[in-house]
Short mmCIF file of C-alpha atoms in Angstrom, two decimals:
data_model
loop_
_atom_site.label_atom_id
_atom_site.label_comp_id
_atom_site.label_asym_id
_atom_site.label_seq_id
_atom_site.Cartn_x
_atom_site.Cartn_y
_atom_site.Cartn_z
CA MET A 1 14.38 1.12 -17.77
CA PRO A 2 13.69 -2.13 -15.77
CA ALA A 3 10.32 -2.50 -14.13
CA LEU A 4 10.09 -1.47 -10.45
CA LEU A 5 7.93 -4.54 -9.98
CA GLU A 6 7.33 -7.61 -12.01
CA THR A 7 5.34 -10.77 -11.53
CA ARG A 8 5.44 -13.95 -13.71
CA ASP A 9 3.00 -16.66 -13.55
CA LEU A 10 2.43 -15.62 -9.85
CA LYS A 11 0.20 -18.19 -7.96
CA LYS A 12 -1.13 -18.32 -4.45
CA HIS A 13 -3.15 -21.38 -3.53
CA TYR A 14 -4.71 -22.24 -0.12
CA ARG A 15 -5.97 -25.60 1.14
CA MET A 16 -9.44 -25.41 2.66
CA GLY A 17 -10.49 -28.92 3.74
CA GLU A 18 -10.45 -31.12 0.67
CA SER A 19 -10.57 -28.16 -1.64
CA THR A 20 -7.77 -25.86 -3.16
CA VAL A 21 -8.53 -22.15 -3.34
CA ARG A 22 -6.71 -20.52 -6.18
CA ALA A 23 -6.52 -16.98 -4.86
CA LEU A 24 -4.01 -16.14 -7.66
CA ASP A 25 -3.60 -18.43 -10.50
CA GLY A 26 -0.90 -17.14 -12.82
CA VAL A 27 -0.65 -13.35 -12.68
CA SER A 28 1.93 -11.69 -14.82
CA ILE A 29 2.21 -7.84 -14.62
CA ALA A 30 4.98 -5.16 -14.80
CA VAL A 31 4.85 -1.89 -13.02
CA GLY A 32 7.22 0.91 -13.91
CA GLN A 33 8.66 3.62 -11.64
CA GLY A 34 6.22 6.51 -11.18
CA GLU A 35 3.10 4.69 -12.37
CA PHE A 36 -0.41 4.92 -10.64
CA ILE A 37 -2.04 1.56 -11.15
CA GLY A 38 -5.72 0.84 -10.35
CA LEU A 39 -6.09 -2.86 -9.43
CA LEU A 40 -9.66 -3.74 -10.26
CA GLY A 41 -11.94 -6.70 -9.67
CA PRO A 42 -14.95 -7.96 -7.64
CA SER A 43 -14.51 -9.43 -4.06
CA GLY A 44 -12.49 -12.62 -4.09
CA SER A 45 -10.75 -11.82 -7.35
CA GLY A 46 -7.35 -11.90 -5.73
CA LYS A 47 -6.61 -8.14 -5.40
CA SER A 48 -5.76 -8.00 -1.80
CA THR A 49 -3.88 -11.22 -2.02
CA LEU A 50 -1.53 -9.76 -4.64
CA LEU A 51 -1.00 -6.67 -2.53
CA ASN A 52 -0.09 -8.89 0.42
CA LEU A 53 2.45 -10.73 -1.74
CA ILE A 54 3.97 -7.50 -3.08
CA ALA A 55 4.26 -6.24 0.47
CA GLY A 56 5.99 -9.33 1.68
CA LEU A 57 3.16 -10.21 4.12
CA ASP A 58 2.70 -13.61 2.55
CA ARG A 59 4.57 -15.89 0.21
CA ALA A 60 3.64 -17.16 -3.28
CA THR A 61 2.96 -20.77 -4.01
CA GLU A 62 4.60 -20.52 -7.37
CA GLY A 63 5.97 -18.02 -9.89
CA SER A 64 8.25 -15.11 -9.41
CA LEU A 65 7.76 -11.69 -7.85
CA ARG A 66 10.59 -9.23 -8.29
CA VAL A 67 10.94 -5.86 -6.70
CA PHE A 68 13.98 -3.91 -8.22
CA GLY A 69 15.04 -7.25 -9.55
CA ASP A 70 15.08 -9.07 -6.23
CA ASP A 71 12.85 -12.10 -6.08
CA LEU A 72 10.80 -12.06 -3.02
CA ALA A 73 10.34 -15.85 -3.09
CA GLN A 74 13.92 -16.31 -2.53
CA MET A 75 14.20 -13.87 0.43
CA SER A 76 14.60 -14.92 4.06
CA SER A 77 12.19 -13.75 6.66
CA ASP A 78 14.68 -11.06 7.74
CA ALA A 79 15.10 -9.84 4.22
CA LEU A 80 11.30 -9.75 3.72
CA SER A 81 11.08 -7.70 6.92
CA ARG A 82 13.67 -5.14 5.48
CA HIS A 83 11.68 -5.18 2.25
CA ARG A 84 8.50 -4.12 4.14
CA GLN A 85 10.43 -1.42 6.01
CA ARG A 86 12.30 0.12 3.09
CA ASN A 87 10.54 -0.61 -0.20
CA VAL A 88 6.77 -0.44 0.47
CA GLY A 89 4.29 1.58 2.40
CA ILE A 90 0.78 0.27 2.98
CA VAL A 91 -2.46 2.15 3.33
CA PHE A 92 -5.43 0.06 4.58
CA GLN A 93 -9.18 0.48 4.23
CA SER A 94 -9.69 0.29 7.92
CA PHE A 95 -6.76 2.70 8.75
CA ASN A 96 -5.09 0.19 11.20
CA LEU A 97 -3.87 2.80 13.59
CA VAL A 98 -3.02 2.20 17.20
CA SER A 99 -5.89 3.74 19.12
CA THR A 100 -3.84 4.47 22.23
CA MET A 101 -1.14 6.47 20.40
CA SER A 102 -1.23 10.03 19.13
CA ALA A 103 -1.18 10.62 15.42
CA ALA A 104 2.57 11.53 15.59
CA GLU A 105 3.33 8.32 17.49
CA ASN A 106 1.48 6.30 14.96
CA VAL A 107 3.51 7.86 12.14
CA ALA A 108 6.77 7.44 14.04
CA LEU A 109 6.13 3.70 14.88
CA SER A 110 7.37 2.30 11.62
CA MET A 111 10.49 4.51 11.78
CA MET A 112 11.19 3.11 15.21
CA PHE A 113 11.03 -0.53 13.83
CA ALA A 114 13.46 0.58 11.10
CA GLY A 115 15.95 1.72 13.70
CA VAL A 116 15.61 5.58 13.02
CA ALA A 117 16.78 7.67 15.94
CA ARG A 118 14.07 9.50 18.09
CA PRO A 119 14.83 13.06 17.03
CA GLU A 120 14.64 12.21 13.28
CA ARG A 121 11.37 10.18 13.98
CA ASP A 122 9.84 13.11 15.70
CA ARG A 123 10.86 15.59 13.06
CA ARG A 124 9.68 13.55 10.16
CA ALA A 125 6.44 12.75 11.73
CA HIS A 126 5.84 16.39 12.32
CA GLU A 127 6.71 17.10 8.73
CA LEU A 128 4.50 14.43 7.16
CA LEU A 129 1.48 15.39 9.25
CA GLU A 130 1.98 19.05 8.21
CA ALA A 131 2.11 17.85 4.66
CA MET A 132 -1.11 15.85 5.15
CA GLY A 133 -2.82 19.03 6.40
CA LEU A 134 -2.79 17.83 10.03
CA GLY A 135 -0.70 20.56 11.57
CA GLY A 136 -1.85 21.06 15.27
CA ARG A 137 -3.54 17.58 15.34
CA GLU A 138 -0.21 15.62 16.07
CA ARG A 139 -1.19 14.87 19.72
CA HIS A 140 -4.73 13.63 18.91
CA ARG A 141 -5.42 9.99 19.10
CA PRO A 142 -7.38 8.20 16.30
CA PRO A 143 -10.79 8.26 18.21
CA GLU A 144 -10.46 12.04 18.27
CA LEU A 145 -10.03 12.22 14.46
CA SER A 146 -12.37 12.05 11.70
CA GLY A 147 -12.16 9.07 9.26
CA GLY A 148 -10.57 11.29 6.59
CA GLU A 149 -8.01 12.58 9.21
CA GLN A 150 -7.28 8.96 10.23
CA GLN A 151 -6.64 8.01 6.71
CA ARG A 152 -4.36 11.01 6.29
CA VAL A 153 -2.38 9.81 9.36
CA ALA A 154 -2.21 6.25 7.81
CA ILE A 155 -0.81 7.66 4.59
CA ALA A 156 1.79 9.68 6.52
CA ARG A 157 2.78 6.51 8.43
CA ALA A 158 3.04 4.66 4.94
CA LEU A 159 5.44 7.35 3.69
CA ALA A 160 7.45 7.57 6.88
CA ASN A 161 10.38 5.34 5.68
CA ARG A 162 10.39 6.88 2.22
CA PRO A 163 9.18 3.81 0.34
CA HIS A 164 9.60 3.27 -3.37
CA LEU A 165 6.11 1.78 -3.76
CA LEU A 166 2.84 2.88 -2.02
CA LEU A 167 0.17 0.09 -1.80
CA ALA A 168 -3.37 1.26 -1.07
CA ASP A 169 -5.99 -1.40 -0.27
CA GLU A 170 -9.51 0.25 -0.82
CA PRO A 171 -8.12 3.54 0.73
CA THR A 172 -11.56 5.33 0.40
CA GLY A 173 -13.71 2.28 1.28
CA ASN A 174 -14.78 3.65 4.66
CA LEU A 175 -15.03 7.28 3.73
CA ASP A 176 -17.90 9.57 2.42
CA SER A 177 -17.67 10.82 -1.19
CA ARG A 178 -16.27 14.18 -0.35
CA THR A 179 -13.61 12.91 1.99
CA SER A 180 -12.80 10.09 -0.68
CA ALA A 181 -12.21 12.82 -3.17
CA GLU A 182 -9.78 14.58 -0.88
CA ILE A 183 -7.79 11.38 -0.24
CA MET A 184 -7.65 10.57 -3.90
CA ALA A 185 -6.42 14.18 -4.63
CA LEU A 186 -3.74 13.59 -2.05
CA LEU A 187 -2.59 10.30 -3.68
CA THR A 188 -2.68 11.88 -7.14
CA GLU A 189 -0.39 14.63 -5.82
CA LEU A 190 2.01 12.16 -4.34
CA ASN A 191 2.17 10.49 -7.75
CA GLU A 192 2.33 13.53 -9.95
CA ARG A 193 4.39 15.88 -7.81
CA ASP A 194 6.71 13.38 -6.00
CA GLY A 195 6.84 10.68 -8.45
CA LYS A 196 5.56 8.06 -6.01
CA THR A 197 4.67 4.60 -7.55
CA ILE A 198 1.17 3.67 -6.44
CA MET A 199 -0.88 0.52 -6.71
CA MET A 200 -4.36 0.93 -5.47
CA VAL A 201 -6.98 -1.76 -4.97
CA THR A 202 -10.59 -0.87 -5.70
CA HIS A 203 -13.77 -2.40 -6.71
CA ASP A 204 -14.90 0.87 -8.10
CA ALA A 205 -14.08 1.09 -11.90
CA GLY A 206 -15.12 4.71 -12.03
CA LEU A 207 -12.61 5.67 -9.22
CA ALA A 208 -9.74 3.83 -10.86
CA GLN A 209 -10.48 5.28 -14.32
CA ARG A 210 -10.66 8.85 -12.86
CA TYR A 211 -7.42 8.81 -10.97
CA ALA A 212 -5.11 5.95 -12.05
CA ARG A 213 -3.04 6.18 -15.14
CA ARG A 214 -3.50 2.48 -15.88
CA THR A 215 -5.81 -0.21 -14.72
CA VAL A 216 -5.32 -4.03 -14.33
CA THR A 217 -8.44 -6.13 -13.81
CA LEU A 218 -8.33 -9.51 -11.87
CA LEU A 219 -11.10 -12.13 -12.10
CA ASP A 220 -10.80 -15.43 -10.28
CA GLY A 221 -7.15 -15.00 -9.57
CA THR A 222 -6.15 -14.15 -13.18
CA VAL A 223 -5.65 -10.99 -15.29
CA VAL A 224 -8.67 -10.42 -17.45
CA VAL A 225 -7.87 -10.64 -21.26
CA GLY A 226 -8.15 -7.15 -22.58
CA SER A 227 -6.90 -5.41 -19.43
CA ASN A 228 -4.26 -2.84 -20.20
CA ALA A 229 -1.73 -4.72 -18.00
#
């Protein structure tokens, strides 16, 4: 079976004054359908840069990045927008919810951008929030929710358009240990029960080894030799 995601010699370089920052400097990995990948490395190793490229939020400097065989480097801006809407869901460390919107409205927002009709948006938002254990909290705004509840809303939002790939960037970074365990149990259930493919960025090796099926370690923009990538 072809890889869901494959990168070959992927590079992302930035100019800072007279210097070149090599955020990614030749990353080659393959991710199969249904995997749970823990993406490890210290700050500045290129983890979040890689996720941004996979999400279509940025473009690579060199190399190839294929999702279902389509090279993101060759996509137009409109095609990348469709890729973000249909193929990937993103969960951020800081939740990134709209504070003036209710939980249900936050979940429905990505479906609105994807052109989903209002009745279906409302139905699916309610369904997802129920599945996240937030039944009865649909009308609460983010400031009225705990950190763990906000992250559950963010996961529901990421799943709203039924993406093939869930990208989680330090999803427990702002949570206490008990709430972190609850969120990780939820991600594990999505992977094992629903077959959702997950790539999770973390600096916590113990967390990755406990929950991910496989880990990939980055250092200075490259895959560390010996990583089980």
